[in-house]
Short mmCIF file of C-alpha atoms in Angstrom, two decimals:
data_model
loop_
_atom_site.label_atom_id
_atom_site.label_comp_id
_atom_site.label_asym_id
_atom_site.label_seq_id
_atom_site.Cartn_x
_atom_site.Cartn_y
_atom_site.Cartn_z
CA ASP A 34 0.00 0.00 0.00
CA MET A 35 2.83 2.41 0.85
CA THR A 36 4.54 1.63 -2.45
CA LEU A 37 1.34 2.25 -4.42
CA GLY A 38 0.75 5.49 -2.52
CA ALA A 39 4.30 6.71 -3.20
CA ALA A 40 3.96 5.85 -6.89
CA ALA A 41 0.67 7.76 -7.14
CA GLN A 42 2.20 10.77 -5.40
CA HIS A 43 5.20 10.66 -7.74
CA GLN A 44 2.89 10.54 -10.76
CA LEU A 45 0.89 13.49 -9.42
CA GLU A 46 4.08 15.51 -8.95
CA ASN A 47 5.16 14.81 -12.53
CA GLN A 48 1.72 15.79 -13.83
CA LEU A 49 1.87 18.94 -11.74
CA ARG A 50 5.28 19.90 -13.13
CA GLU A 51 3.84 19.54 -16.62
CA ALA A 52 0.77 21.56 -15.68
CA VAL A 53 2.92 24.38 -14.31
CA SER A 54 5.25 24.43 -17.32
CA GLU A 55 2.29 24.46 -19.73
CA HIS A 56 0.38 27.12 -17.74
CA GLN A 57 -2.58 24.85 -17.05
CA LEU A 58 -3.30 26.17 -13.55
CA LYS A 59 -6.15 28.64 -13.19
CA LEU A 60 -7.14 31.37 -10.76
CA TYR A 61 -10.72 31.52 -9.56
CA PHE A 62 -12.08 34.48 -7.61
CA GLN A 63 -14.59 34.54 -4.76
CA PRO A 64 -16.16 37.83 -3.62
CA VAL A 65 -16.08 39.18 -0.07
CA GLN A 66 -18.93 41.54 0.83
CA GLY A 67 -19.92 43.83 3.66
CA ALA A 68 -21.94 41.83 6.20
CA ASP A 69 -24.59 44.50 6.64
CA ASP A 70 -24.73 46.35 3.31
CA GLY A 71 -23.59 43.69 0.80
CA ARG A 72 -21.05 46.06 -0.75
CA LEU A 73 -18.17 44.35 -2.55
CA HIS A 74 -14.99 44.61 -0.49
CA CYS A 75 -12.48 42.37 -2.28
CA TYR A 76 -11.98 39.04 -4.03
CA GLU A 77 -10.02 36.06 -2.80
CA ALA A 78 -7.90 34.40 -5.49
CA LEU A 79 -8.13 30.60 -5.30
CA LEU A 80 -5.96 28.15 -7.22
CA ARG A 81 -7.58 25.49 -9.41
CA TRP A 82 -6.07 22.71 -11.52
CA PRO A 83 -8.18 21.33 -14.39
CA HIS A 84 -6.80 17.79 -14.26
CA ALA A 85 -7.31 15.73 -17.41
CA GLU A 86 -8.45 12.64 -15.48
CA GLN A 87 -9.69 13.87 -12.10
CA GLY A 88 -11.49 17.01 -13.19
CA MET A 89 -11.18 20.38 -11.48
CA LEU A 90 -8.94 20.01 -8.42
CA ARG A 91 -8.85 22.33 -5.43
CA PRO A 92 -5.59 23.16 -3.62
CA ALA A 93 -6.20 20.63 -0.84
CA SER A 94 -5.87 17.89 -3.46
CA PHE A 95 -2.47 18.91 -4.74
CA MET A 96 -0.73 21.45 -2.49
CA GLU A 97 1.25 18.67 -0.78
CA ALA A 98 2.52 17.66 -4.21
CA VAL A 99 3.36 21.30 -4.94
CA ASN A 100 5.52 21.45 -1.81
CA ASP A 101 7.13 18.05 -2.34
CA ALA A 102 7.97 18.90 -5.95
CA GLY A 103 9.59 22.19 -4.91
CA LEU A 104 7.10 24.20 -6.96
CA CYS A 105 5.62 26.35 -4.19
CA ALA A 106 7.55 29.53 -5.02
CA GLN A 107 7.12 29.04 -8.78
CA VAL A 108 3.35 28.61 -8.50
CA SER A 109 3.01 31.58 -6.15
CA ASP A 110 5.15 33.79 -8.38
CA TRP A 111 2.88 32.87 -11.28
CA ALA A 112 -0.26 33.64 -9.24
CA LEU A 113 1.05 37.04 -8.15
CA ASP A 114 1.85 37.89 -11.77
CA ARG A 115 -1.59 36.78 -12.98
CA ILE A 116 -3.80 38.58 -10.48
CA GLN A 117 -2.97 41.94 -12.04
CA TYR A 118 -4.41 40.69 -15.35
CA ASP A 119 -7.09 38.23 -14.23
CA ARG A 120 -8.67 40.25 -11.42
CA PRO A 121 -12.44 40.62 -11.97
CA SER A 122 -12.35 44.36 -11.27
CA GLY A 123 -9.44 46.68 -11.83
CA ASP A 124 -9.89 48.76 -8.68
CA VAL A 125 -10.94 46.12 -6.13
CA ALA A 126 -8.37 44.43 -3.89
CA VAL A 127 -7.50 40.75 -4.29
CA SER A 128 -6.37 38.50 -1.45
CA ILE A 129 -4.08 35.53 -1.92
CA ASN A 130 -2.79 32.87 0.46
CA LEU A 131 0.88 32.58 1.41
CA SER A 132 2.20 29.31 2.82
CA ALA A 133 4.59 29.01 5.75
CA ARG A 134 7.35 27.87 3.39
CA LEU A 135 7.03 31.03 1.27
CA LEU A 136 7.00 33.39 4.19
CA HIS A 137 10.33 31.95 5.30
CA ASP A 138 11.79 31.97 1.78
CA GLU A 139 13.96 35.10 1.65
CA SER A 140 14.34 35.02 -2.14
CA PHE A 141 10.57 34.83 -2.62
CA ALA A 142 10.06 37.67 -0.15
CA GLN A 143 12.61 39.78 -2.02
CA ARG A 144 10.86 39.14 -5.34
CA LEU A 145 7.57 40.14 -3.75
CA TYR A 146 9.11 43.36 -2.43
CA GLU A 147 10.48 44.11 -5.91
CA ARG A 148 7.04 43.65 -7.47
CA LEU A 149 5.57 46.11 -5.01
CA ASP A 150 8.40 48.63 -5.22
CA SER A 151 8.33 48.64 -9.03
CA GLY A 152 4.56 49.00 -9.22
CA ALA A 153 4.08 45.60 -10.88
CA LEU A 154 1.75 44.89 -7.95
CA ALA A 155 -0.39 47.66 -6.47
CA ALA A 156 0.05 47.46 -2.70
CA ASP A 157 -3.35 48.98 -1.93
CA GLN A 158 -5.02 46.30 -4.05
CA LEU A 159 -3.27 43.33 -2.41
CA ILE A 160 -4.23 41.41 0.73
CA LEU A 161 -2.02 38.53 1.85
CA GLU A 162 -3.55 35.75 3.93
CA ILE A 163 -1.53 33.54 6.25
CA THR A 164 -2.53 30.85 8.71
CA GLU A 165 -1.32 30.55 12.27
CA ASP A 166 0.92 27.59 11.51
CA THR A 167 2.95 30.03 9.39
CA LEU A 168 4.01 31.75 12.60
CA GLU A 169 4.86 28.60 14.54
CA THR A 170 8.21 27.66 12.96
CA ASP A 171 10.04 30.99 12.92
CA LEU A 172 7.95 33.79 14.39
CA GLN A 173 10.80 36.31 14.29
CA GLY A 174 11.59 35.66 10.62
CA ALA A 175 7.92 35.66 9.60
CA THR A 176 7.27 38.88 11.49
CA ARG A 177 10.21 40.55 9.76
CA VAL A 178 8.78 39.74 6.32
CA LEU A 179 5.25 40.74 7.32
CA ARG A 180 6.46 44.08 8.67
CA GLY A 181 8.26 44.71 5.38
CA LEU A 182 4.98 44.12 3.59
CA LYS A 183 3.05 46.36 5.99
CA GLN A 184 5.57 49.14 5.42
CA ARG A 185 4.62 48.90 1.74
CA ASP A 186 0.92 49.28 2.65
CA VAL A 187 0.00 45.65 1.95
CA ARG A 188 -2.85 44.44 4.15
CA ILE A 189 -2.37 41.16 6.06
CA ALA A 190 -5.12 38.73 7.11
CA LEU A 191 -4.84 35.92 9.65
CA ASP A 192 -6.80 33.09 8.05
CA ASP A 193 -8.73 30.24 9.73
CA PHE A 194 -8.40 31.87 13.12
CA GLY A 195 -9.22 29.51 15.96
CA THR A 196 -8.64 26.22 14.15
CA GLY A 197 -4.88 25.89 14.58
CA GLN A 198 -2.51 26.59 17.44
CA SER A 199 -4.22 29.86 18.29
CA SER A 200 -2.09 32.19 20.34
CA LEU A 201 -2.99 35.67 21.51
CA SER A 202 0.72 36.48 21.36
CA HIS A 203 0.41 36.43 17.56
CA LEU A 204 -2.19 39.18 17.76
CA ARG A 205 -0.08 41.09 20.25
CA ARG A 206 3.13 40.93 18.20
CA PHE A 207 1.74 41.74 14.78
CA PRO A 208 -0.95 44.25 13.73
CA PHE A 209 -3.08 42.17 11.37
CA ASP A 210 -5.64 44.04 9.32
CA TYR A 211 -8.15 41.16 9.26
CA LEU A 212 -9.07 38.08 11.24
CA LYS A 213 -10.86 35.43 9.20
CA ILE A 214 -13.23 33.20 11.17
CA ASP A 215 -13.12 29.64 9.86
CA GLN A 216 -16.23 28.19 8.26
CA ALA A 217 -16.32 25.41 10.86
CA PHE A 218 -17.56 27.98 13.40
CA VAL A 219 -19.95 29.66 10.97
CA ALA A 220 -21.55 26.30 10.19
CA GLY A 221 -22.53 26.04 13.86
CA VAL A 222 -24.60 29.24 13.85
CA GLY A 223 -28.11 28.39 14.96
CA GLY A 224 -27.03 25.13 16.57
CA ALA A 225 -26.92 24.05 20.19
CA GLY A 226 -23.16 24.47 20.57
CA LYS A 227 -21.02 27.43 21.63
CA ASP A 228 -20.04 28.56 18.12
CA GLU A 229 -22.14 31.72 18.27
CA LYS A 230 -20.56 32.77 21.59
CA LEU A 231 -17.09 32.08 20.20
CA ILE A 232 -17.79 34.12 17.07
CA GLU A 233 -19.07 37.05 19.13
CA ALA A 234 -15.99 36.87 21.37
CA VAL A 235 -13.59 36.79 18.39
CA ILE A 236 -15.33 39.79 16.82
CA ARG A 237 -15.05 41.81 20.04
CA LEU A 238 -11.40 40.82 20.43
CA ALA A 239 -10.53 41.74 16.85
CA HIS A 240 -12.28 45.11 17.04
CA ALA A 241 -10.54 45.89 20.32
CA LEU A 242 -7.26 45.41 18.41
CA ASP A 243 -8.44 47.51 15.43
CA MET A 244 -8.79 44.50 13.14
CA ALA A 245 -11.68 43.85 10.78
CA VAL A 246 -13.40 40.46 10.78
CA VAL A 247 -14.23 38.25 7.79
CA ALA A 248 -16.48 35.21 8.28
CA GLU A 249 -15.89 32.35 5.84
CA GLY A 250 -18.32 29.70 4.65
CA VAL A 251 -21.48 31.81 4.89
CA GLU A 252 -24.21 29.85 3.12
CA THR A 253 -27.53 31.01 4.57
CA GLU A 254 -29.31 34.30 5.23
CA ALA A 255 -29.65 33.27 8.87
CA GLN A 256 -25.86 33.06 9.17
CA ARG A 257 -25.39 36.43 7.50
CA SER A 258 -28.03 38.05 9.72
CA PHE A 259 -26.40 36.70 12.87
CA LEU A 260 -22.93 37.84 11.77
CA ALA A 261 -24.13 41.31 10.85
CA ALA A 262 -25.91 41.67 14.19
CA ALA A 263 -22.77 40.47 15.99
CA GLY A 264 -20.73 43.21 14.32
CA CYS A 265 -18.86 41.10 11.77
CA ASP A 266 -17.47 43.36 9.05
CA TYR A 267 -17.39 41.09 6.00
CA VAL A 268 -18.74 37.75 4.83
CA GLN A 269 -17.53 35.22 2.27
CA GLY A 270 -19.17 32.03 1.07
CA TYR A 271 -21.61 30.48 -1.35
CA LEU A 272 -24.39 32.85 -0.24
CA VAL A 273 -22.27 35.75 -1.47
CA GLY A 274 -20.77 34.00 -4.49
CA ARG A 275 -18.98 30.86 -5.58
CA PRO A 276 -15.38 30.91 -6.84
CA THR A 277 -15.46 31.55 -10.59
CA PRO A 278 -12.95 32.41 -13.32
CA ALA A 279 -12.38 36.11 -13.85
CA ALA A 280 -14.33 36.07 -17.10
#
């Protein structure tokens, strides 16, 4: 079983290398709206791979292969280059995820700085999302890169807050612009659990630290109504819009 699994992973990596070299990867965009007024705030850029045999693949299906094949920086460089041309609206910000490996890759960080400094990327139209595991391996190094981005007016979001090794020290050490509440909590709105209380507490905490809050995975009007009443700033999910190509 291990041999078969390793062979399948090796095949996927080879297919992925071919897909990258032949520019087969695609960017899809999902809107983020104001929780109370529905006004468009930004889009999140999401990677998709139209696989010849398996159909349209989401990042969870192939990001491990991207890392193992050493393609993480190459794919991210490509995505950063494409968002300027593929963005659905020329004047609306686009957010994109950065992995822990990239945030600790000095050469990638330098290339990102150069894009911003040269104007190839508009800083006020870029939001970078990171997860808390990004800060676990080398907090000092990650903070140094993030502060360099903040100095260039790039906004930073802490994604999936509350699902990883959550630490208030992360919020104390770095001034994030956004906290993104994971869809696992949003799905519990209206249930018998404590998800609603947790969401309300996170919103109060974020606002006390001058951070805006984005709730992910919003699929019903009841969820949106609760979030708006709780003071959530923005919502994202199938209720607002599904990820689609720029066209």
